[in-house]
CSV table of C-alpha atoms in Angstrom, one decimal:
chain,number,residue,atom,x,y,z
A,958,MET,CA,0.1,-0.1,-0.1
A,959,ALA,CA,1.5,3.4,-1.2
A,960,ASN,CA,1.6,6.2,1.6
A,961,ASP,CA,1.8,9.8,0.6
A,962,ILE,CA,5.1,9.4,-1.1
A,963,GLU,CA,6.2,10.4,-5.0
A,964,LEU,CA,5.3,8.0,-7.6
A,965,THR,CA,7.7,5.8,-9.4
A,966,GLU,CA,8.2,6.3,-13.2
A,967,ALA,CA,6.4,2.8,-13.4
A,968,GLN,CA,3.6,4.0,-11.5
A,969,ARG,CA,3.5,7.5,-13.3
A,970,GLU,CA,3.1,5.7,-16.7
A,971,ASN,CA,0.6,3.5,-15.3
A,972,LEU,CA,-1.5,6.4,-14.0
A,973,VAL,CA,-1.3,7.9,-17.4
A,974,ALA,CA,-2.3,4.9,-19.0
A,975,TYR,CA,-5.1,4.3,-16.6
A,976,LEU,CA,-6.7,8.0,-17.5
A,977,ASP,CA,-6.5,6.9,-21.3
A,978,GLY,CA,-8.3,3.7,-20.3
A,979,GLU,CA,-5.3,1.7,-21.6
A,980,LEU,CA,-4.5,-0.3,-18.4
A,981,ASP,CA,-5.1,-4.2,-17.8
A,982,GLU,CA,-7.5,-5.1,-15.0
A,983,ASP,CA,-4.5,-6.1,-12.6
A,984,ASN,CA,-2.6,-2.8,-13.2
A,985,SER,CA,-5.7,-0.7,-12.9
A,986,ARG,CA,-6.7,-2.3,-9.4
A,987,GLN,CA,-3.1,-1.4,-8.0
A,988,ILE,CA,-3.7,2.1,-9.3
A,989,GLU,CA,-6.7,2.6,-7.9
A,990,GLN,CA,-5.1,1.5,-4.8
A,991,VAL,CA,-2.4,3.7,-4.5
A,992,LEU,CA,-4.7,6.6,-5.4
A,993,ALA,CA,-7.1,5.8,-2.5
A,994,ALA,CA,-4.1,5.9,-0.2
A,995,SER,CA,-2.0,8.8,-1.5
A,996,PRO,CA,-3.3,12.2,-1.6
A,997,THR,CA,-0.4,12.9,-3.7
A,998,ALA,CA,-1.3,10.8,-6.4
A,999,ARG,CA,-4.6,11.9,-6.3
A,1000,ARG,CA,-3.4,15.7,-6.9
A,1001,GLU,CA,-1.2,14.0,-9.7
A,1002,VAL,CA,-4.2,12.8,-11.4
A,1003,GLU,CA,-6.3,15.9,-11.1
A,1004,VAL,CA,-3.2,18.1,-12.8
A,1005,LEU,CA,-2.9,15.8,-15.5
A,1006,MET,CA,-6.3,15.4,-16.1
A,1007,GLY,CA,-6.8,19.5,-16.1
A,1008,THR,CA,-3.9,20.3,-18.3
A,1009,TRP,CA,-4.9,17.4,-20.8
A,1010,GLU,CA,-8.2,19.3,-21.0
A,1011,MET,CA,-6.5,22.6,-21.9
A,1012,LEU,CA,-5.4,21.3,-25.1
A,1013,ASP,CA,-9.0,21.5,-26.1
A,1014,VAL,CA,-8.8,25.4,-26.3
A,1015,LEU,CA,-6.7,24.7,-29.4
A,1016,PRO,CA,-8.6,25.8,-32.4
A,1017,GLN,CA,-9.6,22.7,-34.6
A,1018,ARG,CA,-9.1,23.3,-38.4
A,1019,GLU,CA,-11.2,22.3,-41.2
A,1020,ALA,CA,-10.3,21.9,-44.9
A,1021,SER,CA,-11.6,24.6,-47.3
A,1022,GLU,CA,-14.9,23.7,-49.2
A,1023,GLN,CA,-13.0,23.7,-52.6
A,1024,PHE,CA,-10.4,20.7,-50.9
A,1025,VAL,CA,-11.7,17.9,-52.4
A,1026,GLU,CA,-12.3,19.3,-55.9
A,1027,ASP,CA,-8.6,20.9,-55.4
A,1028,THR,CA,-7.2,17.4,-54.4
A,1029,MET,CA,-8.9,15.4,-57.5
A,1030,ALA,CA,-8.0,18.3,-59.8
A,1031,THR,CA,-4.6,17.8,-58.3
A,1032,ILE,CA,-4.2,14.2,-58.9
A,1033,GLU,CA,-5.9,14.3,-62.7
A,1034,LEU,CA,-2.8,16.8,-63.3
A,1035,ALA,CA,-0.4,14.5,-61.6
A,1036,LYS,CA,-1.8,11.7,-63.9
A,1037,GLN,CA,-1.0,13.5,-67.0
A,1038,SER,CA,2.2,14.9,-66.3
A,1039,THR,CA,3.2,11.5,-65.3
A,1040,THR,CA,2.3,10.1,-68.9
A,1041,ILE,CA,4.0,12.8,-70.4
A,1042,GLU,CA,7.2,12.5,-68.6
A,1043,HIS,CA,7.3,8.6,-68.5
A,1044,PRO,CA,6.0,7.3,-71.8
A,1045,LEU,CA,7.6,4.3,-71.1
A,1046,THR,CA,7.4,2.1,-68.2
A,1047,ASP,CA,9.9,1.4,-65.6
A,1048,SER,CA,10.7,-2.0,-66.5
A,1049,GLN,CA,11.8,-1.1,-70.4
A,1050,PRO,CA,15.4,-0.5,-70.5
A,1051,LYS,CA,16.8,2.4,-72.3
A,1052,PHE,CA,18.7,0.1,-74.9
A,1053,PRO,CA,17.3,-3.2,-75.4
A,1054,ILE,CA,19.3,-6.0,-75.7
A,1055,LYS,CA,18.4,-6.7,-79.1
A,1056,THR,CA,19.5,-3.3,-80.5
A,1057,VAL,CA,22.8,-3.8,-78.4
A,1058,ALA,CA,23.5,-7.6,-80.2
A,1059,VAL,CA,23.1,-6.0,-83.5
A,1060,TRP,CA,25.5,-3.0,-83.0
A,1061,MET,CA,28.1,-5.5,-81.5
A,1062,THR,CA,27.8,-7.9,-84.3
A,1063,GLY,CA,28.2,-5.1,-86.9
A,1064,LEU,CA,31.4,-3.8,-85.0
A,1065,ALA,CA,32.7,-7.3,-85.1
A,1066,VAL,CA,32.2,-7.8,-88.9
A,1067,SER,CA,33.5,-4.3,-89.7
A,1068,ALA,CA,36.7,-5.0,-87.5
A,1069,ILE,CA,37.4,-8.3,-89.5
A,1070,PHE,CA,36.9,-6.9,-93.0
A,1071,GLY,CA,39.1,-4.2,-92.2
A,1072,PHE,CA,41.9,-6.6,-91.2
A,1073,PHE,CA,41.7,-8.5,-94.4
A,1074,ILE,CA,41.3,-5.2,-97.0
A,1075,THR,CA,44.5,-3.8,-95.3
A,1076,ASN,CA,46.6,-7.0,-95.2
A,1077,GLN,CA,45.8,-7.4,-99.0
A,1078,LEU,CA,46.6,-3.7,-100.5
A,1079,ILE,CA,49.5,-2.8,-98.3
A,1080,PRO,CA,53.0,-4.9,-99.2
A,1081,ASN,CA,54.8,-6.5,-96.5
A,1082,PRO,CA,58.2,-5.3,-96.8
A,1083,SER,CA,59.7,-9.1,-95.1
A,1084,GLU,CA,58.1,-11.0,-98.0
A,1085,THR,CA,59.9,-9.0,-100.7
A,1086,LEU,CA,63.3,-9.6,-98.6
A,1087,VAL,CA,62.5,-13.4,-98.8
A,1088,GLN,CA,61.9,-13.2,-102.4
A,1089,GLU,CA,65.0,-11.6,-103.1
A,1090,LEU,CA,67.2,-13.3,-100.8
A,1091,PRO,CA,69.2,-15.5,-103.5
A,1092,LEU,CA,70.4,-12.3,-105.0
A,1093,ILE,CA,71.1,-10.7,-101.9
A,1094,ASN,CA,73.4,-13.5,-101.1
A,1095,GLU,CA,75.6,-13.1,-104.0
A,1096,LEU,CA,75.2,-9.3,-103.9
A,1097,HIS,CA,79.1,-9.0,-103.1
A,1098,LEU,CA,79.7,-10.8,-106.6
A,1099,TYR,CA,77.3,-8.9,-108.8
A,1100,SER,CA,78.6,-5.5,-107.4
A,1101,GLU,CA,82.0,-6.8,-109.1
A,1102,VAL,CA,80.4,-6.8,-112.8
A,1103,ASP,CA,79.7,-3.7,-114.2
A,1104,SER,CA,76.8,-4.7,-116.7
A,1105,LEU,CA,75.0,-7.9,-117.8
A,1106,GLU,CA,76.4,-7.7,-121.4
A,1107,PHE,CA,80.1,-7.7,-120.2
A,1108,LEU,CA,79.1,-10.8,-118.2
A,1109,THR,CA,77.6,-12.8,-121.2
A,1110,GLU,CA,80.7,-11.8,-123.3
A,1111,LEU,CA,82.6,-13.2,-120.6
A,1112,GLN,CA,80.6,-16.7,-120.5
A,1113,GLN,CA,80.9,-16.7,-124.5
A,1114,ALA,CA,84.7,-16.4,-124.2
A,1115,GLU,CA,84.7,-19.8,-122.1
A,1116,LEU,CA,87.1,-18.9,-119.8
A,1117,PHE,CA,85.8,-20.4,-116.7
A,1118,GLU,CA,85.2,-24.4,-116.4
A,1119,ASP,CA,82.0,-24.1,-114.5
A,1120,ASP,CA,79.8,-21.5,-116.5
A,1121,ASN,CA,77.0,-22.3,-114.3
A,1122,GLU,CA,78.2,-21.6,-111.1
A,1123,LEU,CA,77.2,-17.9,-110.9
A,1124,ASN,CA,73.6,-19.3,-112.2
A,1125,ILE,CA,73.5,-17.2,-115.3
A,1126,PRO,CA,70.5,-18.0,-117.5
B,636,MET,CA,-16.9,-8.8,-53.7
B,637,VAL,CA,-15.3,-9.9,-50.5
B,638,THR,CA,-16.7,-13.3,-49.2
B,639,THR,CA,-16.9,-14.2,-45.7
B,640,THR,CA,-13.8,-16.3,-45.7
B,641,GLN,CA,-11.8,-13.4,-47.0
B,642,ILE,CA,-12.9,-11.5,-43.9
B,643,ARG,CA,-12.2,-14.2,-41.5
B,644,LEU,CA,-8.6,-14.3,-43.0
B,645,ASN,CA,-8.0,-10.3,-42.9
B,646,PRO,CA,-10.5,-8.7,-40.2
B,647,TYR,CA,-9.5,-5.0,-42.0
B,648,LEU,CA,-11.4,-6.1,-44.7
B,649,ARG,CA,-14.4,-5.0,-42.3
B,650,ASP,CA,-13.3,-1.6,-42.4
B,651,PRO,CA,-15.5,0.0,-44.7
B,652,ASP,CA,-12.6,2.4,-45.8
B,653,VAL,CA,-10.5,-0.2,-47.0
B,654,GLN,CA,-13.3,-1.4,-49.0
B,655,LEU,CA,-13.4,2.1,-50.6
B,656,MET,CA,-9.5,1.9,-51.2
B,657,LEU,CA,-9.8,-1.5,-52.8
B,658,ARG,CA,-12.3,0.0,-55.0
B,659,VAL,CA,-10.1,2.9,-55.8
B,660,GLN,CA,-7.3,0.0,-56.5
B,661,GLU,CA,-9.8,-1.0,-59.2
B,662,GLY,CA,-10.0,2.4,-61.1
B,663,ASP,CA,-13.1,3.8,-59.1
B,664,GLU,CA,-12.3,7.7,-58.4
B,665,ASP,CA,-15.5,8.2,-56.8
B,666,ALA,CA,-14.6,5.9,-54.0
B,667,PHE,CA,-11.4,7.8,-53.7
B,668,SER,CA,-13.0,11.2,-53.8
B,669,GLN,CA,-15.1,9.6,-50.9
B,670,LEU,CA,-12.1,9.1,-48.9
B,671,VAL,CA,-10.8,12.5,-49.5
B,672,ALA,CA,-14.2,14.0,-48.4
B,673,SER,CA,-14.3,12.0,-45.2
B,674,TYR,CA,-10.8,12.5,-44.1
B,675,GLN,CA,-9.7,16.0,-45.1
B,676,ASP,CA,-10.9,17.5,-42.2
B,677,ARG,CA,-8.4,14.9,-39.7
B,678,MET,CA,-5.8,15.4,-42.2
B,679,VAL,CA,-5.8,19.5,-42.3
B,680,GLY,CA,-6.5,19.3,-38.6
B,681,ILE,CA,-3.4,17.4,-37.5
B,682,PHE,CA,-1.2,19.3,-39.9
B,683,SER,CA,-2.5,22.3,-38.7
B,684,HIS,CA,-1.6,21.7,-35.2
B,685,LEU,CA,1.9,20.5,-36.1
B,686,LEU,CA,2.9,23.1,-38.3
B,687,HIS,CA,0.6,26.4,-37.1
B,688,ASP,CA,0.3,27.3,-41.0
B,689,ALA,CA,-3.4,26.9,-42.4
B,690,GLU,CA,-2.2,27.1,-46.0
B,691,GLN,CA,0.6,24.4,-45.5
B,692,ALA,CA,-1.5,22.4,-43.7
B,693,GLU,CA,-3.9,21.9,-46.6
B,694,ASP,CA,-1.1,21.5,-49.1
B,695,LEU,CA,0.5,18.6,-47.1
B,696,ALA,CA,-3.2,17.0,-46.4
B,697,GLN,CA,-3.3,17.2,-50.4
B,698,ASP,CA,0.1,15.5,-50.4
B,699,VAL,CA,-1.0,12.8,-48.5
B,700,PHE,CA,-4.0,11.8,-50.5
B,701,LEU,CA,-1.7,12.2,-53.6
B,702,ARG,CA,0.3,9.6,-51.9
B,703,VAL,CA,-2.5,7.4,-51.3
B,704,TYR,CA,-3.7,7.7,-54.8
B,705,ARG,CA,-0.2,6.9,-56.4
B,706,SER,CA,0.1,3.8,-54.1
B,707,ARG,CA,-3.0,2.6,-55.1
B,708,GLU,CA,-2.1,-0.4,-57.2
B,709,SER,CA,0.4,-1.9,-54.5
B,710,TYR,CA,-2.0,-1.2,-51.6
B,711,GLN,CA,-2.7,-4.1,-49.4
B,712,PRO,CA,-5.4,-3.9,-46.7
B,713,LYS,CA,-2.8,-4.8,-43.5
B,714,ALA,CA,-4.5,-2.1,-41.1
B,715,LYS,CA,-7.3,-0.2,-40.8
B,716,PHE,CA,-7.5,2.7,-43.3
B,717,SER,CA,-7.2,5.5,-41.0
B,718,THR,CA,-4.1,3.8,-39.7
B,719,TRP,CA,-2.5,3.5,-43.1
B,720,LEU,CA,-3.3,7.1,-43.6
B,721,PHE,CA,-2.2,8.6,-40.6
B,722,ARG,CA,1.0,6.9,-41.0
B,723,ILE,CA,1.8,8.7,-44.3
B,724,ALA,CA,0.9,11.6,-42.6
B,725,ASN,CA,3.3,10.9,-39.9
B,726,ASN,CA,6.0,10.2,-42.3
B,727,LEU,CA,5.4,13.4,-44.7
B,728,ALA,CA,5.4,15.6,-41.5
B,729,SER,CA,8.7,14.0,-40.2
B,730,ASN,CA,10.2,14.6,-43.6
B,731,ILE,CA,8.8,18.1,-43.6
B,732,ARG,CA,10.3,18.9,-40.4
B,733,ARG,CA,13.8,17.6,-41.2
B,734,GLY,CA,13.6,20.0,-44.2
B,735,LYS,CA,12.7,22.8,-42.1
B,736,GLY,CA,15.6,22.0,-39.7
B,737,ARG,CA,18.0,22.0,-42.6
B,738,ARG,CA,16.8,25.3,-44.3
B,739,LYS,CA,16.1,26.9,-40.7
B,740,GLU,CA,13.2,28.0,-41.9
B,741,VAL,CA,10.7,29.9,-39.4
B,742,ALA,CA,7.3,28.4,-39.2
B,743,LEU,CA,4.5,31.0,-40.0
B,744,GLU,CA,2.0,31.6,-37.4
B,745,VAL,CA,-1.9,31.3,-38.1
B,746,ARG,CA,-3.2,34.7,-38.0
B,747,GLU,CA,-6.7,34.2,-36.3
B,748,SER,CA,-8.0,37.3,-38.2
B,749,GLY,CA,-7.2,39.1,-41.4
B,750,PRO,CA,-4.3,41.8,-41.4
B,751,LEU,CA,-7.3,44.2,-41.0
B,752,GLY,CA,-8.2,42.9,-37.6
B,753,ILE,CA,-10.9,41.1,-36.5
B,754,ARG,CA,-13.2,39.9,-39.4
B,755,PRO,CA,-16.9,40.9,-39.3
B,756,GLU,CA,-17.8,37.1,-39.2
B,757,GLU,CA,-15.7,36.5,-36.4
B,758,ARG,CA,-17.0,39.6,-34.2
B,759,LEU,CA,-20.6,37.9,-35.0
B,760,LEU,CA,-19.4,34.8,-33.8
B,761,VAL,CA,-18.0,36.3,-30.7
B,762,GLU,CA,-21.5,38.4,-30.1
B,763,LYS,CA,-23.3,35.5,-30.6
B,764,SER,CA,-21.6,33.4,-28.4
B,765,GLY,CA,-21.9,35.9,-25.7
B,766,LEU,CA,-18.1,36.0,-25.1
B,767,MET,CA,-17.1,39.6,-24.0
B,768,PRO,CA,-13.6,41.1,-25.7
B,769,THR,CA,-11.8,40.5,-22.5
B,770,ARG,CA,-12.8,36.7,-22.3
B,771,GLN,CA,-11.8,36.6,-26.1
B,772,ALA,CA,-8.3,37.7,-25.0
B,773,ASP,CA,-8.0,35.3,-22.4
B,774,ARG,CA,-9.0,32.6,-24.6
B,775,ASN,CA,-6.5,33.9,-27.3
B,776,GLU,CA,-4.0,33.7,-24.6
B,777,THR,CA,-5.0,30.4,-23.4
B,778,GLN,CA,-4.4,28.9,-27.0
B,779,GLU,CA,-1.2,30.6,-27.5
B,780,LEU,CA,0.1,29.3,-24.1
B,781,VAL,CA,-0.9,25.7,-24.9
B,782,ARG,CA,0.6,25.9,-28.4
B,783,SER,CA,3.8,27.0,-26.8
B,784,ALA,CA,3.5,24.0,-24.3
B,785,LEU,CA,2.8,21.6,-27.2
B,786,GLU,CA,5.8,23.0,-28.7
B,787,THR,CA,8.1,22.3,-26.0
B,788,LEU,CA,7.3,18.5,-27.0
B,789,ASN,CA,9.6,16.7,-29.2
B,790,GLU,CA,8.4,15.6,-32.8
B,791,ARG,CA,7.2,12.3,-31.5
B,792,GLN,CA,5.6,13.3,-28.4
B,793,GLN,CA,3.6,16.0,-30.2
B,794,MET,CA,2.5,13.5,-32.7
B,795,ALA,CA,1.5,10.8,-30.1
B,796,VAL,CA,-0.6,13.7,-28.0
B,797,LEU,CA,-2.3,14.8,-31.2
B,798,LEU,CA,-3.2,11.1,-32.1
B,799,ASN,CA,-4.4,10.1,-28.7
B,800,LYS,CA,-6.2,13.5,-27.9
B,801,PHE,CA,-7.7,14.7,-30.7
B,802,GLU,CA,-8.0,11.1,-33.0
B,803,ASN,CA,-8.9,9.3,-29.8
B,804,MET,CA,-6.8,6.3,-30.8
B,805,SER,CA,-5.5,3.8,-28.8
B,806,TYR,CA,-2.2,3.0,-27.8
B,807,ALA,CA,-2.0,0.2,-30.1
B,808,ASP,CA,-3.1,2.4,-33.4
B,809,ILE,CA,-0.8,5.4,-32.2
B,810,GLY,CA,2.2,2.5,-32.2
B,811,GLN,CA,1.3,1.1,-35.9
B,812,ILE,CA,1.4,4.8,-36.9
B,813,MET,CA,4.5,5.4,-35.5
B,814,SER,CA,6.2,2.0,-36.1
B,815,MET,CA,6.3,1.6,-32.1
B,816,THR,CA,5.2,-1.2,-29.7
B,817,PRO,CA,2.1,-0.1,-27.5
B,818,ALA,CA,4.5,0.0,-24.2
B,819,ALA,CA,6.7,2.5,-26.1
B,820,VAL,CA,3.7,4.5,-26.8
B,821,LYS,CA,2.6,4.3,-23.3
B,822,SER,CA,6.0,5.6,-21.9
B,823,LEU,CA,6.0,8.3,-24.5
B,824,LEU,CA,2.6,9.9,-23.7
B,825,SER,CA,3.5,9.6,-20.1
B,826,ARG,CA,6.6,11.7,-20.7
B,827,ALA,CA,4.6,14.0,-23.0
B,828,ARG,CA,2.1,14.6,-20.5
B,829,ASP,CA,4.5,15.2,-17.6
B,830,ASN,CA,6.1,18.0,-20.0
B,831,LEU,CA,2.7,19.6,-20.6
B,832,LYS,CA,2.1,19.5,-17.1
B,833,ILE,CA,5.3,21.2,-16.0
B,834,VAL,CA,4.5,24.2,-18.4
B,835,LEU,CA,0.6,24.4,-17.9
B,836,GLU,CA,-0.1,23.6,-14.5
B,837,HIS,CA,0.3,27.0,-13.1
B,838,HIS,CA,-2.4,28.0,-15.6
B,839,MET,CA,-4.9,25.6,-14.5
B,840,LYS,CA,-8.3,27.3,-13.3
């Protein structure tokens, strides 16, 4: 049984819940016992109720007469602007997969075609060197000869035993 | 058409406003208009208490209904319609307050009368009600005092007080709106009423 003492925090919470009709039966009975025994608790209830009632002086605003029409008009406007701003639904991607695939294939074909074209038109310097290799190997001998006519005359003179050694046709 | 079995599985389907919202989901705009008409004063009322700006309160109430309409397709009756609606309002109020805090804006005070003084219809109302000017002044003073007391509460305490006091909502409903347990609401309201008591106690008549 509570005497005329300060209420605990739990009791204060229960007191407010009791006034709001939110307390269960057991706790309500306990609070009633506290109130019966404690003038402080009774004073507390009076003040809590009094200050709560003071909130009734606050003006209760109501919506303007055209609120419903205005709201419906706003909604109609919002619906129209949504249709204009977002003609596509969110589930539609900006770049469909099909379009991306076509573009990728086109790029790959272009790259391969470009490779073959450049390979055929521009001569490879290494290939020329390979073709001219026999001449290059004998270049030091050819450089001793002034002209092809001189070499032919020399062959006809039969001064050398092996005429084919220089591979002259 | 909702069957008895469906109602047994989901008791919220008994709520006539939930039924209206389900009709809105099916494209019935008249049903939406009915919901707006039913809740317009309550929405404007709660925003007026929170923001003390009648014009902004109407704009926000309209914003709440716009959000309701936009979410009609995904709507599922998992609570009473009013609980769902006030939950949207609570979220919107929190966003507005956060925005205000960032911009350091000062809330406009609601003018009881026009800039030229008391309006004729207000004068008539005062006379009709038999209130003498001094009594009216007293009442305005008390209103200002109570409003100031309410402003000493934090955002959550204020919302809980308004829902409890002016919407007569249970701790369970307030908890659903504010994403709290009923025990936490009990504690929140107890602290709020203690704070109100501190400011208002000496002005009690």
